[in-house]
Amino acid sequence: MSFTPFKLLSMQGKAKVLHMSWIAFFISFVIWFNHASLLVLIQQDLGISEAEVDILLLLNVALTIPARVITGMLVDRFGAKISYSVLLAVCSIPCFMFASAENFAELAWSRFLLGFIGAGFVVGVRIIGDWFPASQVGTAEGIYAGWGNFGSAFAAIFLPGLAFYFGAEHGWRSAIALTGCIALAYSVVYYFSVENFPPEIAALKSRRPATMEVTSIRDLFLYMLSLAPLYATMSLLAWKLSTPETMVLSPGCTLLLHSVVWLLFLIHCYQLVTSNADRLSQPIASIHHYRYKQVFILAIAYLVTFGSKLAVLSMLPIFFYKTFNQTQGLGMLDAGLLASSFVVTNVIARPAGGWLSDKIGRKLSLTLFSAGLAGGYLLMALISPQWSIVLTVVVTLVCSIFMQAAEGAIFAFVPLVKRAITGEVAGIVGAYGNAGAIVFLILLTFVSATAFFLILSACCLLLLGLIYYLEEPKNYITEIMPDGSLLKIALD
């Protein structure tokens, strides 16, 4: 099977799919983080407390955990074209709800629902994985994620200014509502601009099983084990929202949520066992084999990298404002611009991480970037009011470069685990990223910013031990065509 060369500036074939998909992801990230740089204005307008601000930050990533797992299954079942379009259109509704909120309860509910748009990332991973060979997929996934992730930086840079343009008192509402209008319009554009598969493999249809297929009893138990932290994170969130400092949930409601979360976990495990029982009771052809260990390690790696990024991104504008407001007169708008340096490197660093993975290997590149990230967080722990703004930006950029590159290396790996279940693999790995964000954000409420960055550095060092057990993917994959013939797809 042959693939055409990758022409980045083209708007034809796979390059067009890449560009249309990263723009969709960009818009989804603008919406997902359209509140972060406007929290001071929202706080002043509606009179919400610091504790309520912390709750909004948690709620913003809460629903994304199940959303990414669910979306992963849906994109494998229905295809990326309809999945991305529907996601953008539906999520514009809670965006409008947030823009029109009059109290904390309305802010909280709409922010919780907006967490679903974070699942858009999974859709793009699947369609990019289908359109690009492995010799290019790391670079392509890096461009998709890196350029798309810049949406959060774009929101931090431009939305405060846009809010002031519309009017300092209520301008934040117009700025946020505008992002919802853009998502709604682009959902139509995306649907009529892409196809799920390239012509070479157009005969391959999306798979239909309700849960992910595994290829050994050992992997089945490991899969169930890997689900436990995701459900535990949602249970942890319910506990956090019931503490005396927040008291969003009553004791009875909290107990009910804990029960529902773990009941869903048991149901999920039961579905896994029943859907895989027949397959595992007989020999499975070698062409269908894959190691779930790969998925689990990549998921933990994304928990540490992307999870810490979401947590840091959510707290960084306020952290910089509180750190430098008194000593250097840093205002809210400038704090947002300064914080944007933490993600602005996405445009280059994440594609570079994917590109380097294509060149020197997935495992080695991920090891190097994780080690660099450990050092980066260690440097951020040293930031103090006595630092200059220039030095702070340099350290933030260094940390960010290693973090984005590590994420690029992770998702250069994901499409090569097993092509037919790329959506579900990306969903689990992505869900771990959001689980990490919730864990780290809750952790942040108990420790100082300095201790927080030190803990993140230690997590990166621990991650290096797990990466040792990753295996480089094979140099080809084999797919069964509808007529029963075998299609060997080169991965170099």
Short mmCIF file of C-alpha atoms in Angstrom, two decimals:
data_model
loop_
_atom_site.label_atom_id
_atom_site.label_comp_id
_atom_site.label_asym_id
_atom_site.label_seq_id
_atom_site.Cartn_x
_atom_site.Cartn_y
_atom_site.Cartn_z
CA MET A 1 0.00 0.00 0.00
CA SER A 2 1.42 3.40 -0.93
CA PHE A 3 0.82 6.83 0.54
CA THR A 4 1.18 10.22 -1.11
CA PRO A 5 3.83 12.64 0.24
CA PHE A 6 2.84 14.93 3.07
CA LYS A 7 2.47 18.52 1.78
CA LEU A 8 1.64 20.66 4.80
CA LEU A 9 0.58 23.77 2.86
CA SER A 10 -1.82 21.87 0.63
CA MET A 11 -5.57 21.91 1.11
CA GLN A 12 -6.10 18.61 -0.66
CA GLY A 13 -6.31 15.02 0.60
CA LYS A 14 -4.80 14.25 3.99
CA ALA A 15 -3.36 17.75 4.43
CA LYS A 16 -6.87 19.18 4.17
CA VAL A 17 -8.15 16.69 6.75
CA LEU A 18 -5.30 17.68 9.07
CA HIS A 19 -6.01 21.41 8.74
CA MET A 20 -9.77 21.09 9.10
CA SER A 21 -9.29 18.87 12.17
CA TRP A 22 -6.77 21.05 14.01
CA ILE A 23 -9.02 24.06 13.47
CA ALA A 24 -11.92 22.10 15.01
CA PHE A 25 -9.69 21.18 17.95
CA PHE A 26 -8.49 24.79 18.23
CA ILE A 27 -12.08 26.01 18.51
CA SER A 28 -12.93 23.35 21.08
CA PHE A 29 -10.00 24.43 23.26
CA VAL A 30 -10.94 28.10 22.96
CA ILE A 31 -14.37 27.20 24.33
CA TRP A 32 -13.03 24.81 26.96
CA PHE A 33 -10.77 27.50 28.45
CA ASN A 34 -12.68 30.64 27.50
CA HIS A 35 -13.29 31.32 31.19
CA ALA A 36 -9.76 30.98 32.62
CA SER A 37 -8.45 34.44 31.69
CA LEU A 38 -11.82 36.07 32.47
CA LEU A 39 -12.26 34.73 36.00
CA VAL A 40 -11.34 38.02 37.64
CA LEU A 41 -13.99 39.84 35.59
CA ILE A 42 -16.56 37.11 36.27
CA GLN A 43 -15.71 37.22 39.96
CA GLN A 44 -16.22 40.98 40.06
CA ASP A 45 -19.45 40.87 38.07
CA LEU A 46 -21.20 38.06 39.94
CA GLY A 47 -19.45 38.34 43.31
CA ILE A 48 -18.34 34.72 43.52
CA SER A 49 -15.77 33.70 46.13
CA GLU A 50 -12.25 32.27 45.72
CA ALA A 51 -13.56 28.85 46.78
CA GLU A 52 -16.22 29.01 44.08
CA VAL A 53 -13.54 29.90 41.51
CA ASP A 54 -11.66 26.75 42.52
CA ILE A 55 -14.84 24.73 42.05
CA LEU A 56 -15.33 26.11 38.53
CA LEU A 57 -11.78 25.04 37.65
CA LEU A 58 -12.53 21.51 38.86
CA LEU A 59 -15.90 21.28 37.13
CA ASN A 60 -14.36 22.39 33.85
CA VAL A 61 -12.41 19.12 33.57
CA ALA A 62 -14.76 16.76 35.44
CA LEU A 63 -17.07 15.61 32.65
CA THR A 64 -14.20 15.24 30.19
CA ILE A 65 -13.11 11.98 31.85
CA PRO A 66 -16.18 9.93 30.86
CA ALA A 67 -16.66 12.10 27.76
CA ARG A 68 -13.35 11.03 26.25
CA VAL A 69 -13.99 7.34 26.88
CA ILE A 70 -17.51 7.60 25.44
CA THR A 71 -16.40 9.69 22.47
CA GLY A 72 -13.62 7.22 21.73
CA MET A 73 -16.19 4.44 21.35
CA LEU A 74 -18.53 6.67 19.31
CA VAL A 75 -15.87 7.79 16.84
CA ASP A 76 -14.83 4.16 16.24
CA ARG A 77 -18.49 3.33 15.67
CA PHE A 78 -19.79 6.31 13.64
CA GLY A 79 -16.66 7.97 12.28
CA ALA A 80 -14.93 11.27 12.94
CA LYS A 81 -16.89 13.33 10.43
CA ILE A 82 -20.23 13.18 12.21
CA SER A 83 -18.69 12.89 15.70
CA TYR A 84 -16.74 16.17 15.56
CA SER A 85 -19.59 18.06 13.91
CA VAL A 86 -22.16 17.00 16.49
CA LEU A 87 -19.78 17.65 19.38
CA LEU A 88 -19.08 21.24 18.31
CA ALA A 89 -22.74 22.01 17.68
CA VAL A 90 -24.05 20.50 20.92
CA CYS A 91 -21.35 22.07 23.11
CA SER A 92 -22.18 25.54 21.84
CA ILE A 93 -25.35 25.32 23.99
CA PRO A 94 -23.67 25.22 27.45
CA CYS A 95 -21.30 27.89 26.14
CA PHE A 96 -24.28 30.21 25.66
CA MET A 97 -25.58 29.12 29.06
CA PHE A 98 -22.32 30.13 30.73
CA ALA A 99 -22.34 33.50 28.97
CA SER A 100 -25.84 34.25 30.27
CA ALA A 101 -25.35 32.91 33.83
CA GLU A 102 -26.58 35.17 36.65
CA ASN A 103 -25.28 33.24 39.68
CA PHE A 104 -22.74 30.65 40.74
CA ALA A 105 -25.11 27.70 40.33
CA GLU A 106 -25.71 28.55 36.67
CA LEU A 107 -22.00 29.07 36.11
CA ALA A 108 -21.22 25.71 37.73
CA TRP A 109 -23.74 23.65 35.74
CA SER A 110 -22.81 25.17 32.39
CA ARG A 111 -19.08 24.82 33.12
CA PHE A 112 -19.60 21.18 34.06
CA LEU A 113 -21.41 20.50 30.78
CA LEU A 114 -18.74 22.35 28.81
CA GLY A 115 -16.22 19.76 29.98
CA PHE A 116 -17.62 17.46 27.28
CA ILE A 117 -16.02 19.55 24.53
CA GLY A 118 -12.60 18.45 25.79
CA ALA A 119 -13.40 15.08 24.21
CA GLY A 120 -13.00 16.60 20.74
CA PHE A 121 -9.30 15.81 20.87
CA VAL A 122 -10.04 12.07 20.67
CA VAL A 123 -11.97 12.48 17.40
CA GLY A 124 -9.06 14.12 15.64
CA VAL A 125 -6.58 11.50 16.85
CA ARG A 126 -8.66 8.82 15.12
CA ILE A 127 -9.10 10.58 11.77
CA ILE A 128 -5.43 11.68 11.61
CA GLY A 129 -4.36 8.12 12.45
CA ASP A 130 -6.48 6.82 9.57
CA TRP A 131 -5.17 9.30 7.00
CA PHE A 132 -1.42 9.23 7.77
CA PRO A 133 1.18 6.40 7.73
CA ALA A 134 3.37 5.89 10.79
CA SER A 135 6.37 7.57 9.17
CA GLN A 136 4.25 10.75 9.20
CA VAL A 137 1.67 10.13 11.90
CA GLY A 138 3.81 11.45 14.75
CA THR A 139 4.35 14.73 12.95
CA ALA A 140 0.71 14.93 11.85
CA GLU A 141 -0.68 14.16 15.32
CA GLY A 142 1.77 16.68 16.76
CA ILE A 143 0.59 19.40 14.38
CA TYR A 144 -3.05 18.53 15.06
CA ALA A 145 -2.64 18.61 18.83
CA GLY A 146 -0.04 21.38 18.99
CA TRP A 147 -1.81 23.85 16.77
CA GLY A 148 -5.20 22.90 18.20
CA ASN A 149 -4.01 23.24 21.79
CA PHE A 150 -3.00 26.79 20.98
CA GLY A 151 -6.71 27.56 21.32
CA SER A 152 -6.24 27.82 25.08
CA ALA A 153 -3.40 30.32 24.62
CA PHE A 154 -5.47 32.22 22.06
CA ALA A 155 -8.29 32.46 24.60
CA ALA A 156 -5.90 33.70 27.29
CA ILE A 157 -4.37 36.32 24.98
CA PHE A 158 -7.38 37.70 23.13
CA LEU A 159 -10.53 37.10 25.18
CA PRO A 160 -9.66 39.59 27.99
CA GLY A 161 -9.04 42.32 25.41
CA LEU A 162 -12.22 41.37 23.57
CA ALA A 163 -14.16 41.51 26.82
CA PHE A 164 -12.87 45.02 27.54
CA TYR A 165 -13.78 46.01 23.98
CA PHE A 166 -17.37 44.89 24.50
CA GLY A 167 -17.46 46.64 27.89
CA ALA A 168 -15.48 45.96 31.06
CA GLU A 169 -18.53 45.21 33.22
CA HIS A 170 -20.37 42.63 31.12
CA GLY A 171 -18.04 42.22 28.15
CA TRP A 172 -16.97 38.77 29.29
CA ARG A 173 -20.45 37.51 28.39
CA SER A 174 -20.20 38.71 24.79
CA ALA A 175 -16.67 37.33 24.42
CA ILE A 176 -17.72 33.85 25.61
CA ALA A 177 -20.94 33.84 23.57
CA LEU A 178 -18.93 34.67 20.44
CA THR A 179 -16.84 31.50 20.89
CA GLY A 180 -20.08 29.48 20.99
CA CYS A 181 -21.26 31.04 17.73
CA ILE A 182 -17.96 30.15 16.06
CA ALA A 183 -18.23 26.51 17.22
CA LEU A 184 -21.78 26.21 15.92
CA ALA A 185 -20.85 27.60 12.50
CA TYR A 186 -17.73 25.45 12.16
CA SER A 187 -19.62 22.26 12.98
CA VAL A 188 -21.35 22.64 9.59
CA VAL A 189 -18.12 23.52 7.78
CA TYR A 190 -16.31 20.47 9.17
CA TYR A 191 -19.07 18.05 8.20
CA PHE A 192 -18.94 19.07 4.55
CA SER A 193 -15.13 19.27 4.36
CA VAL A 194 -13.74 15.87 5.48
CA GLU A 195 -14.14 12.13 4.94
CA ASN A 196 -13.47 9.43 7.53
CA PHE A 197 -10.96 7.45 5.44
CA PRO A 198 -8.55 8.10 2.55
CA PRO A 199 -9.46 6.44 -0.77
CA GLU A 200 -6.81 3.72 -0.26
CA ILE A 201 -8.66 2.24 2.75
CA ALA A 202 -12.16 3.61 2.14
CA ALA A 203 -13.53 0.05 2.26
CA LEU A 204 -12.64 -0.23 5.95
CA LYS A 205 -15.72 0.41 8.06
CA SER A 206 -15.92 1.59 11.63
CA ARG A 207 -16.16 -1.23 14.13
CA ARG A 208 -19.33 -2.00 16.11
CA PRO A 209 -18.54 -3.70 19.45
CA ALA A 210 -19.88 -1.85 22.51
CA THR A 211 -16.57 -2.08 24.40
CA MET A 212 -12.90 -2.42 23.52
CA GLU A 213 -11.72 -5.85 22.48
CA VAL A 214 -8.68 -7.32 24.22
CA THR A 215 -6.60 -10.28 23.14
CA SER A 216 -5.75 -12.06 26.40
CA ILE A 217 -7.21 -12.75 29.85
CA ARG A 218 -4.32 -10.83 31.38
CA ASP A 219 -5.11 -7.78 29.27
CA LEU A 220 -8.78 -8.02 30.24
CA PHE A 221 -7.93 -7.75 33.93
CA LEU A 222 -5.40 -4.98 33.24
CA TYR A 223 -8.07 -3.06 31.31
CA MET A 224 -10.50 -3.32 34.21
CA LEU A 225 -7.74 -2.26 36.59
CA SER A 226 -6.97 0.76 34.41
CA LEU A 227 -10.61 1.89 34.57
CA ALA A 228 -10.59 2.04 38.38
CA PRO A 229 -8.52 5.26 38.63
CA LEU A 230 -10.88 7.02 36.22
CA TYR A 231 -13.94 6.20 38.32
CA ALA A 232 -11.99 6.90 41.51
CA THR A 233 -11.18 10.37 40.20
CA MET A 234 -14.87 11.12 39.65
CA SER A 235 -15.59 9.85 43.16
CA LEU A 236 -12.76 12.06 44.46
CA LEU A 237 -14.34 15.04 42.75
CA ALA A 238 -17.68 14.30 44.40
CA TRP A 239 -15.92 14.22 47.78
CA LYS A 240 -14.15 17.52 47.10
CA LEU A 241 -17.44 19.21 46.21
CA SER A 242 -18.92 18.08 49.56
CA THR A 243 -16.14 19.36 51.85
CA PRO A 244 -16.92 22.18 54.32
CA GLU A 245 -14.92 24.62 52.19
CA THR A 246 -17.17 24.08 49.17
CA MET A 247 -20.42 22.41 50.30
CA VAL A 248 -21.78 22.22 46.75
CA LEU A 249 -23.12 18.73 47.45
CA SER A 250 -25.02 17.59 50.52
CA PRO A 251 -23.86 14.42 52.35
CA GLY A 252 -26.80 12.46 50.96
CA CYS A 253 -26.17 13.62 47.40
CA THR A 254 -22.48 12.82 47.76
CA LEU A 255 -23.22 9.28 48.95
CA LEU A 256 -25.58 8.82 46.02
CA LEU A 257 -22.94 10.00 43.55
CA HIS A 258 -20.32 7.67 45.03
CA SER A 259 -22.77 4.77 44.67
CA VAL A 260 -23.62 5.68 41.07
CA VAL A 261 -19.95 6.07 40.08
CA TRP A 262 -18.95 2.65 41.38
CA LEU A 263 -22.10 1.00 40.07
CA LEU A 264 -21.17 2.32 36.62
CA PHE A 265 -17.67 0.92 37.12
CA LEU A 266 -19.09 -2.54 37.84
CA ILE A 267 -21.40 -2.30 34.82
CA HIS A 268 -18.48 -1.27 32.63
CA CYS A 269 -16.42 -4.22 33.84
CA TYR A 270 -19.34 -6.59 33.30
CA GLN A 271 -19.73 -5.37 29.71
CA LEU A 272 -16.01 -5.87 29.13
CA VAL A 273 -16.17 -9.46 30.35
CA THR A 274 -19.32 -10.40 28.43
CA SER A 275 -18.21 -8.76 25.17
CA ASN A 276 -14.79 -10.44 25.28
CA ALA A 277 -15.73 -13.83 26.75
CA ASP A 278 -16.43 -15.60 23.46
CA ARG A 279 -13.32 -14.22 21.76
CA LEU A 280 -11.01 -15.17 24.62
CA SER A 281 -12.42 -18.71 24.85
CA GLN A 282 -10.81 -19.60 21.53
CA PRO A 283 -7.47 -18.88 19.80
CA ILE A 284 -7.12 -15.35 18.44
CA ALA A 285 -5.27 -14.83 15.15
CA SER A 286 -1.89 -13.16 15.63
CA ILE A 287 -2.79 -10.26 13.32
CA HIS A 288 -5.36 -9.15 15.93
CA HIS A 289 -2.97 -9.23 18.89
CA TYR A 290 -1.90 -6.11 20.76
CA ARG A 291 -0.59 -5.46 24.29
CA TYR A 292 -2.94 -3.47 26.54
CA LYS A 293 0.11 -2.72 28.67
CA GLN A 294 1.02 -0.19 25.99
CA VAL A 295 -2.29 1.63 26.47
CA PHE A 296 -1.96 1.69 30.26
CA ILE A 297 1.57 3.12 30.27
CA LEU A 298 0.68 5.75 27.68
CA ALA A 299 -2.37 6.67 29.76
CA ILE A 300 -0.27 7.21 32.88
CA ALA A 301 2.23 9.24 30.86
CA TYR A 302 -0.60 11.47 29.63
CA LEU A 303 -1.95 11.76 33.16
CA VAL A 304 1.38 13.26 34.24
CA THR A 305 1.96 15.46 31.19
CA PHE A 306 -1.41 16.68 29.95
CA GLY A 307 -3.02 16.37 33.39
CA SER A 308 -0.41 18.64 34.91
CA LYS A 309 -0.71 21.02 31.98
CA LEU A 310 -4.46 21.49 32.46
CA ALA A 311 -3.99 22.06 36.17
CA VAL A 312 -1.14 24.53 35.67
CA LEU A 313 -2.95 26.28 32.83
CA SER A 314 -6.02 26.75 35.03
CA MET A 315 -4.10 28.22 37.96
CA LEU A 316 -1.28 30.07 36.20
CA PRO A 317 -3.02 33.41 35.39
CA ILE A 318 -4.13 33.87 38.99
CA PHE A 319 -0.76 32.55 40.28
CA PHE A 320 1.19 35.10 38.25
CA TYR A 321 -1.24 37.88 39.21
CA LYS A 322 -0.88 37.16 42.94
CA THR A 323 2.88 36.64 42.70
CA PHE A 324 3.80 39.80 40.76
CA ASN A 325 0.92 42.22 41.34
CA GLN A 326 2.41 43.77 44.48
CA THR A 327 6.11 43.72 43.57
CA GLN A 328 5.92 44.53 39.84
CA GLY A 329 2.40 45.87 39.33
CA LEU A 330 1.34 43.03 37.05
CA GLY A 331 -2.32 43.48 36.06
CA MET A 332 -4.93 40.86 35.24
CA LEU A 333 -4.59 41.30 31.47
CA ASP A 334 -0.78 41.06 31.61
CA ALA A 335 -1.00 38.02 33.91
CA GLY A 336 -3.13 36.27 31.29
CA LEU A 337 -0.60 37.11 28.59
CA LEU A 338 2.25 35.86 30.77
CA ALA A 339 0.41 32.62 31.51
CA SER A 340 -0.19 32.07 27.80
CA SER A 341 3.56 31.47 27.41
CA PHE A 342 2.96 28.10 29.07
CA VAL A 343 0.99 26.82 26.06
CA VAL A 344 2.08 29.08 23.21
CA THR A 345 4.95 26.68 22.43
CA ASN A 346 2.33 24.08 21.41
CA VAL A 347 2.51 25.36 17.86
CA ILE A 348 6.11 24.17 17.49
CA ALA A 349 7.00 21.90 20.44
CA ARG A 350 4.22 19.31 20.12
CA PRO A 351 4.72 18.77 16.36
CA ALA A 352 8.47 18.65 17.03
CA GLY A 353 7.89 15.95 19.66
CA GLY A 354 5.91 13.91 17.16
CA TRP A 355 8.48 14.49 14.41
CA LEU A 356 11.37 13.43 16.64
CA SER A 357 9.40 10.31 17.58
CA ASP A 358 9.13 9.47 13.88
CA LYS A 359 12.89 9.91 13.51
CA ILE A 360 14.55 8.44 16.63
CA GLY A 361 11.81 6.22 18.05
CA ARG A 362 8.74 6.68 20.26
CA LYS A 363 10.21 5.32 23.48
CA LEU A 364 13.52 7.22 23.43
CA SER A 365 11.89 10.54 22.60
CA LEU A 366 9.29 10.16 25.37
CA THR A 367 12.06 9.33 27.85
CA LEU A 368 14.06 12.45 26.94
CA PHE A 369 11.07 14.77 27.09
CA SER A 370 9.84 13.40 30.43
CA ALA A 371 13.27 13.92 31.98
CA GLY A 372 13.34 17.49 30.66
CA LEU A 373 9.85 18.15 32.04
CA ALA A 374 10.96 17.03 35.49
CA GLY A 375 13.67 19.67 35.38
CA GLY A 376 11.26 22.28 34.04
CA TYR A 377 8.80 21.87 36.90
CA LEU A 378 11.68 22.00 39.36
CA LEU A 379 12.64 25.42 37.97
CA MET A 380 9.03 26.65 38.15
CA ALA A 381 8.97 25.75 41.85
CA LEU A 382 11.65 28.41 42.35
CA ILE A 383 9.56 31.30 40.93
CA SER A 384 9.10 34.08 43.51
CA PRO A 385 8.00 37.76 43.59
CA GLN A 386 11.67 38.75 43.40
CA TRP A 387 12.10 37.15 39.98
CA SER A 388 12.10 39.32 36.87
CA ILE A 389 9.26 38.88 34.39
CA VAL A 390 11.76 37.95 31.67
CA LEU A 391 13.31 35.13 33.72
CA THR A 392 9.83 33.86 34.63
CA VAL A 393 8.83 33.73 30.96
CA VAL A 394 12.05 31.89 30.01
CA VAL A 395 11.55 29.24 32.70
CA THR A 396 7.87 28.86 31.79
CA LEU A 397 8.78 28.41 28.12
CA VAL A 398 11.46 25.79 28.89
CA CYS A 399 9.06 23.76 30.99
CA SER A 400 6.34 24.12 28.37
CA ILE A 401 8.55 22.95 25.50
CA PHE A 402 9.38 19.65 27.19
CA MET A 403 5.76 19.14 28.25
CA GLN A 404 4.30 19.73 24.77
CA ALA A 405 6.98 17.58 23.15
CA ALA A 406 6.23 14.73 25.58
CA GLU A 407 2.53 14.92 24.66
CA GLY A 408 3.48 14.80 20.99
CA ALA A 409 5.56 11.68 21.61
CA ILE A 410 2.68 9.99 23.45
CA PHE A 411 0.21 10.51 20.63
CA ALA A 412 2.75 9.51 18.03
CA PHE A 413 2.44 6.14 19.80
CA VAL A 414 -1.36 5.94 20.21
CA PRO A 415 -2.46 5.32 16.57
CA LEU A 416 0.08 2.48 16.30
CA VAL A 417 -1.29 0.35 19.16
CA LYS A 418 -4.08 -1.04 16.98
CA ARG A 419 -5.63 1.01 14.17
CA ALA A 420 -9.18 -0.35 14.47
CA ILE A 421 -9.51 0.83 18.08
CA THR A 422 -7.53 4.07 17.84
CA GLY A 423 -10.53 6.09 19.01
CA GLU A 424 -10.97 4.01 22.15
CA VAL A 425 -7.25 3.96 22.91
CA ALA A 426 -7.14 7.73 22.49
CA GLY A 427 -10.24 8.01 24.66
CA ILE A 428 -8.69 6.10 27.56
CA VAL A 429 -5.34 7.88 27.28
CA GLY A 430 -7.10 11.24 27.01
CA ALA A 431 -9.38 10.48 29.94
CA TYR A 432 -6.34 9.79 32.09
CA GLY A 433 -5.09 13.24 31.16
CA ASN A 434 -8.23 14.80 32.55
CA ALA A 435 -8.17 12.55 35.60
CA GLY A 436 -4.70 13.87 36.24
CA ALA A 437 -5.97 17.44 35.95
CA ILE A 438 -8.62 16.84 38.62
CA VAL A 439 -6.17 15.10 40.95
CA PHE A 440 -3.60 17.87 40.54
CA LEU A 441 -6.18 20.66 40.92
CA ILE A 442 -7.48 19.08 44.14
CA LEU A 443 -3.89 18.66 45.30
CA LEU A 444 -3.31 22.35 44.64
CA THR A 445 -6.00 23.26 47.19
CA PHE A 446 -3.92 21.59 49.92
CA VAL A 447 -0.38 22.72 49.08
CA SER A 448 1.46 25.89 48.09
CA ALA A 449 2.34 26.61 44.47
CA THR A 450 6.00 25.80 45.20
CA ALA A 451 5.15 22.39 46.68
CA PHE A 452 2.76 21.80 43.78
CA PHE A 453 5.50 22.24 41.16
CA LEU A 454 7.89 20.05 43.17
CA ILE A 455 5.31 17.25 43.26
CA LEU A 456 4.82 17.53 39.50
CA SER A 457 8.59 17.23 39.04
CA ALA A 458 8.64 14.08 41.18
CA CYS A 459 5.78 12.56 39.16
CA CYS A 460 7.78 13.05 35.96
CA LEU A 461 10.74 11.22 37.49
CA LEU A 462 8.50 8.31 38.50
CA LEU A 463 7.11 8.22 34.97
CA LEU A 464 10.56 7.46 33.59
CA GLY A 465 10.47 4.08 35.34
CA LEU A 466 7.23 3.13 33.58
CA ILE A 467 8.40 4.24 30.15
CA TYR A 468 11.14 1.61 30.42
CA TYR A 469 8.45 -1.07 29.92
CA LEU A 470 7.02 0.44 26.72
CA GLU A 471 7.62 -1.51 23.50
CA GLU A 472 8.30 0.10 20.14
CA PRO A 473 5.42 -0.59 17.69
CA LYS A 474 5.82 -3.03 14.80
CA ASN A 475 6.81 -1.77 11.36
CA TYR A 476 3.45 -2.75 9.83
CA ILE A 477 -0.18 -3.49 10.66
CA THR A 478 -2.52 -5.90 8.91
CA GLU A 479 -6.20 -5.21 8.30
CA ILE A 480 -8.90 -7.64 7.07
CA MET A 481 -10.84 -6.17 4.15
CA PRO A 482 -14.60 -6.78 3.68
CA ASP A 483 -13.87 -9.40 0.97
CA GLY A 484 -11.69 -11.36 3.42
CA SER A 485 -8.37 -10.38 1.89
CA LEU A 486 -5.53 -9.05 4.03
CA LEU A 487 -4.21 -5.51 3.62
CA LYS A 488 -0.70 -4.89 4.96
CA ILE A 489 -0.17 -1.23 5.85
CA ALA A 490 3.46 -0.15 6.13
CA LEU A 491 4.42 1.86 9.19
CA ASP A 492 7.64 3.35 7.84
#
